[in-house]
Short mmCIF file of C-alpha atoms and ligand atoms in Angstrom, two decimals:
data_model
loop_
_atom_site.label_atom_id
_atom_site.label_comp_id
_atom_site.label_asym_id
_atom_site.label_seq_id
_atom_site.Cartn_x
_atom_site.Cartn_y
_atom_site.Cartn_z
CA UNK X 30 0.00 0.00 0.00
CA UNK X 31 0.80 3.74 -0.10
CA UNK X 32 1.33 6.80 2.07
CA UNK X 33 -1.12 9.57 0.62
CA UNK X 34 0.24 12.83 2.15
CA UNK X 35 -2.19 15.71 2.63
CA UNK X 36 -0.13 19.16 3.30
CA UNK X 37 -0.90 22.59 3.62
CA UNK X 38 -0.01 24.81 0.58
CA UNK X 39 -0.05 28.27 2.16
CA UNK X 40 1.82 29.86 5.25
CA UNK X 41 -0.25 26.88 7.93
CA UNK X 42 -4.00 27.10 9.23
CA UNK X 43 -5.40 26.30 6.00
CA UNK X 44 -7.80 23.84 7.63
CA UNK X 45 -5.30 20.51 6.97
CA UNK X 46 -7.07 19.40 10.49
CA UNK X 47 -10.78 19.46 9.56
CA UNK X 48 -10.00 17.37 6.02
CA UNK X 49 -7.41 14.78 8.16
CA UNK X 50 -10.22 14.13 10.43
CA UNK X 51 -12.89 13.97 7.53
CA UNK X 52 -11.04 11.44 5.77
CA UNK X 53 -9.15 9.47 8.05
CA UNK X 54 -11.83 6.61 8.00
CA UNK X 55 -10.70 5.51 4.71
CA UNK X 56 -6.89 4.80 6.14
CA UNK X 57 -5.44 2.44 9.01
CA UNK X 58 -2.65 4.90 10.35
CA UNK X 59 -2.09 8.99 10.30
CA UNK X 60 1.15 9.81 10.54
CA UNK X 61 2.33 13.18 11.59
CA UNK X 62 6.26 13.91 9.86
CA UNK X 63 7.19 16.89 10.59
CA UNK X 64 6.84 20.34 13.36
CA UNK X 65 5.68 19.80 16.99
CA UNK X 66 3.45 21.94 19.14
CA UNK X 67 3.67 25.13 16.97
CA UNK X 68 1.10 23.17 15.01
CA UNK X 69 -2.76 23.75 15.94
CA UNK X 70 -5.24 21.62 14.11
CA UNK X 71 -8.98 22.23 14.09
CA UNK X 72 -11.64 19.09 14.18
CA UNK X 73 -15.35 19.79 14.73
CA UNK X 74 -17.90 17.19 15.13
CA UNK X 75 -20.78 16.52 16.99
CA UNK X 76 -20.87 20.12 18.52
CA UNK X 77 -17.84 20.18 19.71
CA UNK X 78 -14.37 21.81 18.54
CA UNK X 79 -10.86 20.05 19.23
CA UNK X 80 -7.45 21.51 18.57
CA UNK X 81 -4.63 19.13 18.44
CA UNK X 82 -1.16 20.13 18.65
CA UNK X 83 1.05 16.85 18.71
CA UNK X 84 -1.53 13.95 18.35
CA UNK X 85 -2.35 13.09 14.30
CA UNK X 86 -5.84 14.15 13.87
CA UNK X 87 -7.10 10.23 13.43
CA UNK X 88 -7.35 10.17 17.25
CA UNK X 89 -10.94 10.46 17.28
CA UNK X 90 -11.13 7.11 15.48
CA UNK X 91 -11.25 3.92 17.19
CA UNK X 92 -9.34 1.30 14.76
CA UNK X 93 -6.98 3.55 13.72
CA UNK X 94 -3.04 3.88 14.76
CA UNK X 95 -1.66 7.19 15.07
CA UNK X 96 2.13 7.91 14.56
CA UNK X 97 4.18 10.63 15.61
CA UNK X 98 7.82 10.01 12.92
CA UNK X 99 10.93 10.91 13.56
CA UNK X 100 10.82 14.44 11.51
CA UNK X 101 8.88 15.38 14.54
CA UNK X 102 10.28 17.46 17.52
CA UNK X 103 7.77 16.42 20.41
CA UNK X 104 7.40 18.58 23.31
CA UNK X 105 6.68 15.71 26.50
CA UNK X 106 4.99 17.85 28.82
CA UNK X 107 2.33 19.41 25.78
CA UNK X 108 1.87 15.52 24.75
CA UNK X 109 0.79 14.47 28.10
CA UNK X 110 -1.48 17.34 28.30
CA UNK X 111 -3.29 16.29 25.17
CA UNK X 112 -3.65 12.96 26.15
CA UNK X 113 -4.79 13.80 29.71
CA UNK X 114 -7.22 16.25 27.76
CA UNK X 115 -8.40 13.47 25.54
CA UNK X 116 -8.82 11.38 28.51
CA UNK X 117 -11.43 13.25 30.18
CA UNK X 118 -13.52 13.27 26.68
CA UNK X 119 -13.62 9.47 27.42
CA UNK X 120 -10.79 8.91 24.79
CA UNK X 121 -7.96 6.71 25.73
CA UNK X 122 -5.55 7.95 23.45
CA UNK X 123 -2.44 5.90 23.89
CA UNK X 124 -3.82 2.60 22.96
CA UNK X 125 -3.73 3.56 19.49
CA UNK X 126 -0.70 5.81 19.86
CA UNK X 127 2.40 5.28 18.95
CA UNK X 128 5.98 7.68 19.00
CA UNK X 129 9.22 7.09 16.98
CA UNK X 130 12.04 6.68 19.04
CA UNK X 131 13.77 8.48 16.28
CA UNK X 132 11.85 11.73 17.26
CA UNK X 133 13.95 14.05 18.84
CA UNK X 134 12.77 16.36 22.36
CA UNK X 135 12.40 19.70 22.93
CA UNK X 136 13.61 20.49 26.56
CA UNK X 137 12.11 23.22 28.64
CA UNK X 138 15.67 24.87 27.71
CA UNK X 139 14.87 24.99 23.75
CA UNK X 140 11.52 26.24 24.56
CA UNK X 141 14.02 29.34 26.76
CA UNK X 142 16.22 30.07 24.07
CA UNK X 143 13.61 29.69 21.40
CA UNK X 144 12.36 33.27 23.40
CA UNK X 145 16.11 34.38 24.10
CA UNK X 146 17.02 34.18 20.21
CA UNK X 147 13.39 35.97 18.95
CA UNK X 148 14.53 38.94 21.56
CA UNK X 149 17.74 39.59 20.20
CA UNK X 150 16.42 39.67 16.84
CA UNK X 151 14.50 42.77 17.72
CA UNK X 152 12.36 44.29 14.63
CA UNK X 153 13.37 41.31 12.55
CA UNK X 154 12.11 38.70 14.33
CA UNK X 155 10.52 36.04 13.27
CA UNK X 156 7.44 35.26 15.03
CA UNK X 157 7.84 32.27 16.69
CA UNK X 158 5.10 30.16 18.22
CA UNK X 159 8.06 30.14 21.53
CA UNK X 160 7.78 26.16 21.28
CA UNK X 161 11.35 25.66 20.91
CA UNK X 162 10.79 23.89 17.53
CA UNK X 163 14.18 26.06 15.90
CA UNK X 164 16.38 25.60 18.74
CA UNK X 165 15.45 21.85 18.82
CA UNK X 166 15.55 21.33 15.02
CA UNK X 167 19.57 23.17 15.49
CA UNK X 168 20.39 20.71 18.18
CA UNK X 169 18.91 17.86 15.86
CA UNK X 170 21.23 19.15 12.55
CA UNK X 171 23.81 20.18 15.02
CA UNK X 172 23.98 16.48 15.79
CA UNK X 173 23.45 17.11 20.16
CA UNK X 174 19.73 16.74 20.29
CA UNK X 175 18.25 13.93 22.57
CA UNK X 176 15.70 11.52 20.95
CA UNK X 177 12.74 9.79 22.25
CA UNK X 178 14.61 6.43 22.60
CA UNK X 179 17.56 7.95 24.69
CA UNK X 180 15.06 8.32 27.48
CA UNK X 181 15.18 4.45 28.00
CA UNK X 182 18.59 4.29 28.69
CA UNK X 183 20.85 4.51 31.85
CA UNK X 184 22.35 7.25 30.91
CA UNK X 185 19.42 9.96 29.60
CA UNK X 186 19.84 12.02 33.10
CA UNK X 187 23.96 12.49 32.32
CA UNK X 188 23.09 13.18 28.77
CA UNK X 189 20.27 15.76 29.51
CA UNK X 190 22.37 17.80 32.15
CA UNK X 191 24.82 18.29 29.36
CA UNK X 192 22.94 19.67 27.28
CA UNK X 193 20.81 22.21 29.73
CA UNK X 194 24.38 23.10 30.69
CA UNK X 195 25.11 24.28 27.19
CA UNK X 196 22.18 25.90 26.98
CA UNK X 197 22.17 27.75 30.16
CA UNK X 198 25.37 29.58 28.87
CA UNK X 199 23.31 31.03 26.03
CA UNK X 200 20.56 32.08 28.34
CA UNK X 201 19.94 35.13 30.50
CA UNK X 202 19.09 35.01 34.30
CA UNK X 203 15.74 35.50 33.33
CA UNK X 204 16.09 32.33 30.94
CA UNK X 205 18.01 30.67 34.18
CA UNK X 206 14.84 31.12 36.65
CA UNK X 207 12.15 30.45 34.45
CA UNK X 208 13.85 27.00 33.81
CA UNK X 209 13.89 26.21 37.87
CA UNK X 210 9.94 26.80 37.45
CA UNK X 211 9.47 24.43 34.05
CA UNK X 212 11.73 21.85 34.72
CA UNK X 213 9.64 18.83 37.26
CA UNK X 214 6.69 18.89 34.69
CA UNK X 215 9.36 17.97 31.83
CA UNK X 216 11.13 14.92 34.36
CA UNK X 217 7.03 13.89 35.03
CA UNK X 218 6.46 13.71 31.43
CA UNK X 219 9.74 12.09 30.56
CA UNK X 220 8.80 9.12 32.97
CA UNK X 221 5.28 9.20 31.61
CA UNK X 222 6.77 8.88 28.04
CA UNK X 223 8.76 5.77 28.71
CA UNK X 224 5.45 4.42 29.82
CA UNK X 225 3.84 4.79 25.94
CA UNK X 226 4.13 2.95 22.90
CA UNK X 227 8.08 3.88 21.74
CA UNK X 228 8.51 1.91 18.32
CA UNK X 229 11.91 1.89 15.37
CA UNK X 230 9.02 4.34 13.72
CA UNK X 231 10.50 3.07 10.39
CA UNK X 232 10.11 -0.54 10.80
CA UNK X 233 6.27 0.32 12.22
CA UNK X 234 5.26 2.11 9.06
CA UNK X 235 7.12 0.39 6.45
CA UNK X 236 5.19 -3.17 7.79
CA UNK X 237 2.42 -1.43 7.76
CA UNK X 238 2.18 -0.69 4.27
CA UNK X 239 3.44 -4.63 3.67
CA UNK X 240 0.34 -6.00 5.42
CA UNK X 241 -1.70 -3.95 3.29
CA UNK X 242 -2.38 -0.69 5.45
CA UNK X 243 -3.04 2.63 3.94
CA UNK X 244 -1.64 5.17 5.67
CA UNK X 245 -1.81 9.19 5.67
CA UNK X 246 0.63 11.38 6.33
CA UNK X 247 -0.39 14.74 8.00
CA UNK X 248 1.57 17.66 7.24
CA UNK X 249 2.23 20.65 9.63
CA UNK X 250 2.88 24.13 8.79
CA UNK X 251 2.32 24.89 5.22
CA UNK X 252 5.17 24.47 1.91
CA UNK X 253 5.34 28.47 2.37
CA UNK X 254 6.69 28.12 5.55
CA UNK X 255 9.27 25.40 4.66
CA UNK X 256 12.69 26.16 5.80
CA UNK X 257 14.35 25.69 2.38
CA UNK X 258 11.07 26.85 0.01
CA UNK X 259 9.20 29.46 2.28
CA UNK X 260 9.97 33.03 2.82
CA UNK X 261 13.14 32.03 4.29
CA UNK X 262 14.48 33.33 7.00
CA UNK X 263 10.75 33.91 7.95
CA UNK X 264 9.75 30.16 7.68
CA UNK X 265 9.89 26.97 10.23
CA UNK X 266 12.69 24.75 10.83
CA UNK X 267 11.11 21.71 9.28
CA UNK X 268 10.64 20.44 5.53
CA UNK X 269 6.91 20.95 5.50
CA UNK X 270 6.63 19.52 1.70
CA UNK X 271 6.15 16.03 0.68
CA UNK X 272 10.17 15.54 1.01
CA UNK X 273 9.48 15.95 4.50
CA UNK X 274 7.26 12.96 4.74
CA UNK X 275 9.91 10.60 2.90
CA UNK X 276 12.54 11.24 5.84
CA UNK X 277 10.28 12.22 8.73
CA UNK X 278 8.78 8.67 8.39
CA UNK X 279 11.45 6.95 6.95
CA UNK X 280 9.14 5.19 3.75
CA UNK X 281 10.88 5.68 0.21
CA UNK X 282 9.43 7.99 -2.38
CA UNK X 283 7.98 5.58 -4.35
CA UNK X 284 6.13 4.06 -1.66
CA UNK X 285 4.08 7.65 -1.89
CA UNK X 286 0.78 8.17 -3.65
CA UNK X 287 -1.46 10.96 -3.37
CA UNK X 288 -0.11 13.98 -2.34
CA UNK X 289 -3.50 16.07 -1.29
CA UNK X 290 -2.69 19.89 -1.08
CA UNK X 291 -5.06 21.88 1.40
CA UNK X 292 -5.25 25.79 0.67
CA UNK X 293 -7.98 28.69 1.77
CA UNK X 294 -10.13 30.05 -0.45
CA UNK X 295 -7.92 33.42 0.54
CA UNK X 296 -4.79 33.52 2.60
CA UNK X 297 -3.46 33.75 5.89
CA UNK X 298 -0.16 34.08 7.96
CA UNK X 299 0.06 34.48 11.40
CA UNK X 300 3.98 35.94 12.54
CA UNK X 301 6.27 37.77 10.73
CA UNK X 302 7.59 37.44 7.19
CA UNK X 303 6.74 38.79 3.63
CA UNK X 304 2.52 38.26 2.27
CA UNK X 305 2.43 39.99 -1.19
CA UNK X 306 -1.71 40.01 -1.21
CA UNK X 307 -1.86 40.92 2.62
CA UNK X 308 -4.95 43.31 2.91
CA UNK X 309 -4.31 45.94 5.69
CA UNK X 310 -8.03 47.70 5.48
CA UNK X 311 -11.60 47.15 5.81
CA UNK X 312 -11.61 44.11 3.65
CA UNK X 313 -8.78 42.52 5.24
CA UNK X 314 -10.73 43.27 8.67
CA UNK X 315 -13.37 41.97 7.19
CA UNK X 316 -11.35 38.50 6.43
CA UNK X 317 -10.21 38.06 9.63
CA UNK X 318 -13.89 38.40 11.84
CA UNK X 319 -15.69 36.23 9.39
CA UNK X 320 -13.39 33.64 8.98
CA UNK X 321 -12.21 33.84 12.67
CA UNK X 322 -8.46 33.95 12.25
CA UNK X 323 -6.91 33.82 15.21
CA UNK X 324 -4.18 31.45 15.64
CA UNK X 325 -5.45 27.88 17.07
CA UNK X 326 -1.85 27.84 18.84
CA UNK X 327 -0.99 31.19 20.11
CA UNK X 328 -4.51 33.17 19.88
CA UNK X 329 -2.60 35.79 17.56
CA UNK X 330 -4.78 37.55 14.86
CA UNK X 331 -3.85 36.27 11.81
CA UNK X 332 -3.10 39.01 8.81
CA UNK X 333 -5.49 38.07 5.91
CA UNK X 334 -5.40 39.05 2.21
CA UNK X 335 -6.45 38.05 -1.18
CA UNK X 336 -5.56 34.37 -2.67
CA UNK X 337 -2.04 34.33 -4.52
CA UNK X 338 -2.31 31.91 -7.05
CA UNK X 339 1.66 32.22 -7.78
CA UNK X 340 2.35 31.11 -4.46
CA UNK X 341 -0.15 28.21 -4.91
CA UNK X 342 1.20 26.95 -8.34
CA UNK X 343 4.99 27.09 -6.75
CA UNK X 344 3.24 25.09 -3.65
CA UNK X 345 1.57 22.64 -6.31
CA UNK X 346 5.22 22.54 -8.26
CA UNK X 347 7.38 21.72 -5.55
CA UNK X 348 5.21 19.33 -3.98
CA UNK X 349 3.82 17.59 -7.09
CA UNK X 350 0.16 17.96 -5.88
CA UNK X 351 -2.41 15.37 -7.56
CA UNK X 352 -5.17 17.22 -5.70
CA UNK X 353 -6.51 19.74 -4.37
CA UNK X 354 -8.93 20.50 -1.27
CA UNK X 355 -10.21 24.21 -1.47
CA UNK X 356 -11.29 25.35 2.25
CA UNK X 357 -13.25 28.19 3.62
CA UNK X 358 -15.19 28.82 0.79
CA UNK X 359 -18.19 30.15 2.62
CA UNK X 360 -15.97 32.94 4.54
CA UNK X 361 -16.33 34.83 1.13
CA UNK X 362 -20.08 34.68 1.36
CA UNK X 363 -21.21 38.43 1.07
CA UNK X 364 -18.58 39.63 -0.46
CA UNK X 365 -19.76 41.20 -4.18
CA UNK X 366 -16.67 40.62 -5.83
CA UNK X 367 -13.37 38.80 -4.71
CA UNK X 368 -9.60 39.11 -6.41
CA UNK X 369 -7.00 36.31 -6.91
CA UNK X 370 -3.67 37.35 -7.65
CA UNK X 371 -2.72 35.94 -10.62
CA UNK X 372 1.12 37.42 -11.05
CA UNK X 373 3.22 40.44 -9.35
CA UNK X 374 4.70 43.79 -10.73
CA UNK X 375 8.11 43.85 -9.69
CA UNK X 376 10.03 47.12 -8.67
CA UNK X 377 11.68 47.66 -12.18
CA UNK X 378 8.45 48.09 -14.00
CA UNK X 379 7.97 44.18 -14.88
CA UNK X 380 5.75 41.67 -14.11
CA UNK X 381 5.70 38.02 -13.17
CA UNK X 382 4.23 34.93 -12.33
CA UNK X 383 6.94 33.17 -10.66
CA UNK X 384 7.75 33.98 -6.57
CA UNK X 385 11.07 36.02 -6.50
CA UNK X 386 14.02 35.15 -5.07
CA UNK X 387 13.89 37.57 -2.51
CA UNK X 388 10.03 38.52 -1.45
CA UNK X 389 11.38 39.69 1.68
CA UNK X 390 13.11 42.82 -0.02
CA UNK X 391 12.03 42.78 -3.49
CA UNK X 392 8.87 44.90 -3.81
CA UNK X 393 6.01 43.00 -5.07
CA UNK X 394 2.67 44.81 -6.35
CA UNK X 395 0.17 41.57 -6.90
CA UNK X 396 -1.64 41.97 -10.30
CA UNK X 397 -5.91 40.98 -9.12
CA UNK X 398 -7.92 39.53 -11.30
CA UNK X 399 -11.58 40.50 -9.96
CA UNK X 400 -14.28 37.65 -10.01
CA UNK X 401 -18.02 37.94 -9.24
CA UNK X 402 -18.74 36.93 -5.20
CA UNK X 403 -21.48 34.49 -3.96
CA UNK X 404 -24.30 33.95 -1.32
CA UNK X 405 -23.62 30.21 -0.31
CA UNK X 406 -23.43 28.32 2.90
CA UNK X 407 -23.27 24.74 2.80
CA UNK X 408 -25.94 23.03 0.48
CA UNK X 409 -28.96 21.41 2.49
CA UNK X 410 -28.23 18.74 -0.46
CA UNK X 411 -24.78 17.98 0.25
CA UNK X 412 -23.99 17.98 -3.61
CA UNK X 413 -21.53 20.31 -5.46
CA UNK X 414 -23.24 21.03 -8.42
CA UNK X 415 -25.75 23.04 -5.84
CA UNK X 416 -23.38 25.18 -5.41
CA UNK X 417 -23.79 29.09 -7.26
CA UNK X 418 -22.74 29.54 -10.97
CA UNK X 419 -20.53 32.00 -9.52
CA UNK X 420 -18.60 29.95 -6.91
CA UNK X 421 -18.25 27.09 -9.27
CA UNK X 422 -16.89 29.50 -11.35
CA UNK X 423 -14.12 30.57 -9.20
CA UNK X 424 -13.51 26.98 -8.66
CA UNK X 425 -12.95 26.71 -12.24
CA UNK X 426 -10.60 29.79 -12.26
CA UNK X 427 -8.11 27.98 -10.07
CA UNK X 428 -8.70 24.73 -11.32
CA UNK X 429 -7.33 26.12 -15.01
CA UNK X 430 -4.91 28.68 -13.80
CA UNK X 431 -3.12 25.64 -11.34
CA UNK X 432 -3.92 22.47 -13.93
CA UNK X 433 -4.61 20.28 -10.87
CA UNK X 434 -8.31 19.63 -9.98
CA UNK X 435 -10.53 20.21 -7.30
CA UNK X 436 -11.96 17.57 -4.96
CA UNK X 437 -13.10 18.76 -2.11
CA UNK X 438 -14.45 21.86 -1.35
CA UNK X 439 -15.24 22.98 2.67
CA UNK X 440 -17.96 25.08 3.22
CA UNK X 441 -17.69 25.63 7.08
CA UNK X 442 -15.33 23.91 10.02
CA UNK X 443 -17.60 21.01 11.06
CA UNK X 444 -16.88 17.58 9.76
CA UNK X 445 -19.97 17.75 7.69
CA UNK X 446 -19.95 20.98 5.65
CA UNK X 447 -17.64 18.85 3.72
CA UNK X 448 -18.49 18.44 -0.48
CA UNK X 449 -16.75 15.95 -2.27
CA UNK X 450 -16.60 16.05 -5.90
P1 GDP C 3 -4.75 23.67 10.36
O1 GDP C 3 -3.63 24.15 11.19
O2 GDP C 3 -4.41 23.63 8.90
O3 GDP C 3 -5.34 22.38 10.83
O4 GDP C 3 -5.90 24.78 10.49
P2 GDP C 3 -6.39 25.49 11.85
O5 GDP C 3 -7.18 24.52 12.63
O6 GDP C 3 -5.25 26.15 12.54
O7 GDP C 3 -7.26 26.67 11.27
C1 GDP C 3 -8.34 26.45 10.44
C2 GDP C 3 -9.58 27.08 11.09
O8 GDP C 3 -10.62 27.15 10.14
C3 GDP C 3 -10.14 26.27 12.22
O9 GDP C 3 -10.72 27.13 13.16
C4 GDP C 3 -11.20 25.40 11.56
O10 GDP C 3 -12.23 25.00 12.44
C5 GDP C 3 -11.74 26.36 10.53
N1 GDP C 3 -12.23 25.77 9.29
C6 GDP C 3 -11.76 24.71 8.59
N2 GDP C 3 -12.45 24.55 7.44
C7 GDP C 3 -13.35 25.54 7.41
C8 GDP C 3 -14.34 25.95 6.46
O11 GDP C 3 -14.51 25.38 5.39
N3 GDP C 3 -15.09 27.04 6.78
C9 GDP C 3 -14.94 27.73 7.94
N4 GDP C 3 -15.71 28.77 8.16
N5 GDP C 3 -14.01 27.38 8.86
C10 GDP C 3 -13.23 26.32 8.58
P1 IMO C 4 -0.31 24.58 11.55
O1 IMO C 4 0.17 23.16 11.49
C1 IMO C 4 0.59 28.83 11.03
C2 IMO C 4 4.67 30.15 11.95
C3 IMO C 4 4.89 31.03 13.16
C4 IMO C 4 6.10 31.83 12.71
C5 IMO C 4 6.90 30.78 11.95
C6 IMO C 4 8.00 30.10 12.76
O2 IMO C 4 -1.33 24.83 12.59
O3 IMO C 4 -0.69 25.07 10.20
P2 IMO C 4 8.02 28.32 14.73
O4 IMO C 4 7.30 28.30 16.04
O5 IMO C 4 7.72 27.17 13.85
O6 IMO C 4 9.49 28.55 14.89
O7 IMO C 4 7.46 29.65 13.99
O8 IMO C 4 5.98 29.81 11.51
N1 IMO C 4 3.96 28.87 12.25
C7 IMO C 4 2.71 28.61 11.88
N2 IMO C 4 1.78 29.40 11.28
N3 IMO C 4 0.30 27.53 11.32
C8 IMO C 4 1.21 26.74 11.90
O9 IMO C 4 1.00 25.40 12.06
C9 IMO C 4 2.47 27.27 12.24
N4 IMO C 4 3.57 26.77 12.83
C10 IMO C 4 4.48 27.76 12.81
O10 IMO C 4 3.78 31.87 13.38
O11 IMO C 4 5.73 32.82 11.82
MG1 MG C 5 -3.23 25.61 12.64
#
């Protein structure tokens, strides 16, 4: 069998949550690859609204094993909060859970210096969610971090005080005290982590897909945020693309099939970092209260502008989409007309369709292409082709402009304002 990865194709939050959870029945395992707690995915169902930061999003479903790979940098003390959350929902998560002991930890120091190095960037920081996922993801490259399977050996304690004591040098005496406060919750969780399923993450999966097991990868983040393909330096420290799923799970690219790219109707970024079609008045405004962005992590607004249809088709391009899953569609309700950016004007005069080296200090004017609005909410039929002329016709605009079709199309956040095509 395959892994079918389903990734986000903007800058995150573009709803990769709601469609894991909505189509998770059809797969025996959801894998999550890459990120850690900056992540904050949205499932509603029956009434109620859950936001998972480290669990995959097929929790909610009885027969199905849930993975967290080795490309993932897993926070111990958030983890056992989630699953103590789940727990009181009724939902014993850890039967069906299972963590790489490839995937490395983020000490209560990383989460310290994460906050230390956004400080000294001053103006040019980057926005951090302050989970410690870059100072982890250094530590990882840098070839220090500690992993998930170094906690079951004699030795973790030795290896853990060395490398708080190389972060302590780096940090401040603020850094120094708040550590004294944060530091029994992480030894709790540690112990409470040896106590879960810890599996060679690579061997799980990979026999997995040998006994006939379709898995799902969930992506984190979104390809605009990827650390060698986003607005770099203002991106994450993970490869968010489909790459990213290859050696944060450890399968081989062949063994991948569908790679299912989620994007809003518009577009969103919460932190810093270049957003050509950002809309800074009314409209934006407008955005923003009717499609309630605010961050499902860190409760920041989220800036809110036009879709950019270069930035899609270099998202579709470097990730090799094969579909695509258009969200949010009824945030746009009321609005007379809508743009998509279909290519920039650059500072010299010419224009574009390609995303410039440089967006962070290359001026770029988007070029709109205005399209009639629409009036709909989620058809009482269920069925697509009840949808307006004029939605289906913006559908139809993307569709051609990107050459990779539509298949789903969400029409609010609960599980069943889903349309399939
Ligand atoms: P993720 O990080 O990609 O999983 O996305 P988030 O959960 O951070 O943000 C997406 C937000 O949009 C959440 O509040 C979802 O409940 C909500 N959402 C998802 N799909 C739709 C939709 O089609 N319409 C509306 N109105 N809200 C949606
Ligand atoms: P999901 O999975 C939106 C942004 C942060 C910041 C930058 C770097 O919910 O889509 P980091 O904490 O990773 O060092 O922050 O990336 N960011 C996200 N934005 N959704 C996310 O995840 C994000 N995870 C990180 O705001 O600009
Ligand atoms: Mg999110």
């Amino acid at each position: 069998m395959k892994v079918d990865v389903l990734l986000g194709l903007q800058w995150g939050d573009e709803g990769k949550g709601k469609v894991v959870d909505y189509l998770a029945s059809k797969y025996k395992v959801v894998a999550r690859f890459q990120g850690g707690p900056n992540a904050g995915h949205t499932l509603e169902f029956d009434n109620i609204k859950h936001v998972l930061h480290q669990i995959p999003s097929g929790i909610f479903r009885d027969d199905i094993k849930n993975i967290v790979g080795n490309g993932v940098v897993l926070d111990p003390v958030i983890f056992k909060k989630e699953i103590e959350d789940l727990k009181k929902l009724g939902i014993e998560a850890t039967k069906n859970l299972f963590v790489s002991k490839k995937t490395q930890l983020i000490l209560p120091t990383h989460r310290l210096l994460d906050a230390h190095q956004e400080k000294l960037k001053g103006n040019s920081k980057i926005g951090s969610t302050l989970k410690g996922i870059g100072p982890t993801y250094q530590d990882k490259i840098g070839r220090q971090g500690l992993r998930v399977g170094d906690t079951l050996m004699s030795d973790f304690s030795e290896r853990y005080e060395k490398l708080k004591s190389k972060h302590i040098a780096e940090l401040d005496e603020e850094g120094r005290n708040q550590l004294k406060e944060l530091e029994p919750a992480f030894i709790e969780a540690i112990n409470y982590l040896k106590t879960l399923n810890l599996v060679d993450g690579e061997y799980f999966i990979n026999a997995e897909l040998e006994d006939g097991s379709n898995v799902l990868a969930e992506g984190a983040q979104g390809s605009l945020l990827d650390v060698d393909f986003g607005s770099y330096p203002f991106v994450t420290s993970s490869n968010t693309m489909v790459a990213g799923a290859c050696s944060g799970l450890g399968v081989a690219p062949s063994k991948i099939g569908e790679v299912m790219g989620v994007f809003k109707a518009y577009c969103t970024r919460v932190g810093s970092g270049p957003f050509p079609t950002e809309l800074f008045d009314e409209t934006g405004e407008r955005l923003r209260k009717e499609g309630h962005e605010f961050g499902a992590t860190t409760g920041r607004p989220r800036r809110c502008g036009w879709l950019d249809l270069p930035a899609l088709k270099y998202a579709v391009m470097i990730n090799g989409v094969t579909q695509l899953f258009m969200m949010k569609a009824d945030v746009l309700m009321s609005f007379d007309k809508v743009n998509v950016c279909t290519g920039y004007r650059l500072s010299d005069g010419t224009t574009t369709n390609k995303l410039p080296y440089d967006l962070v200090n290359e001026s770029v004017e988007p070029i709109y292409t205005e399209l009639p609005g629409w009036n709909d909410s989620m058809p009482a039929s269920g069925k697509y082709e009840d949808l307006s002329e004029n939605l289906q016709s913006y559908i139809k605009f993307i569709e051609t402009e990107v050459g990779v079709p539509i298949s789903i199309v969400s029409m609010g956040p609960d599980r069943s304002q889903t349309l399939i095509r």
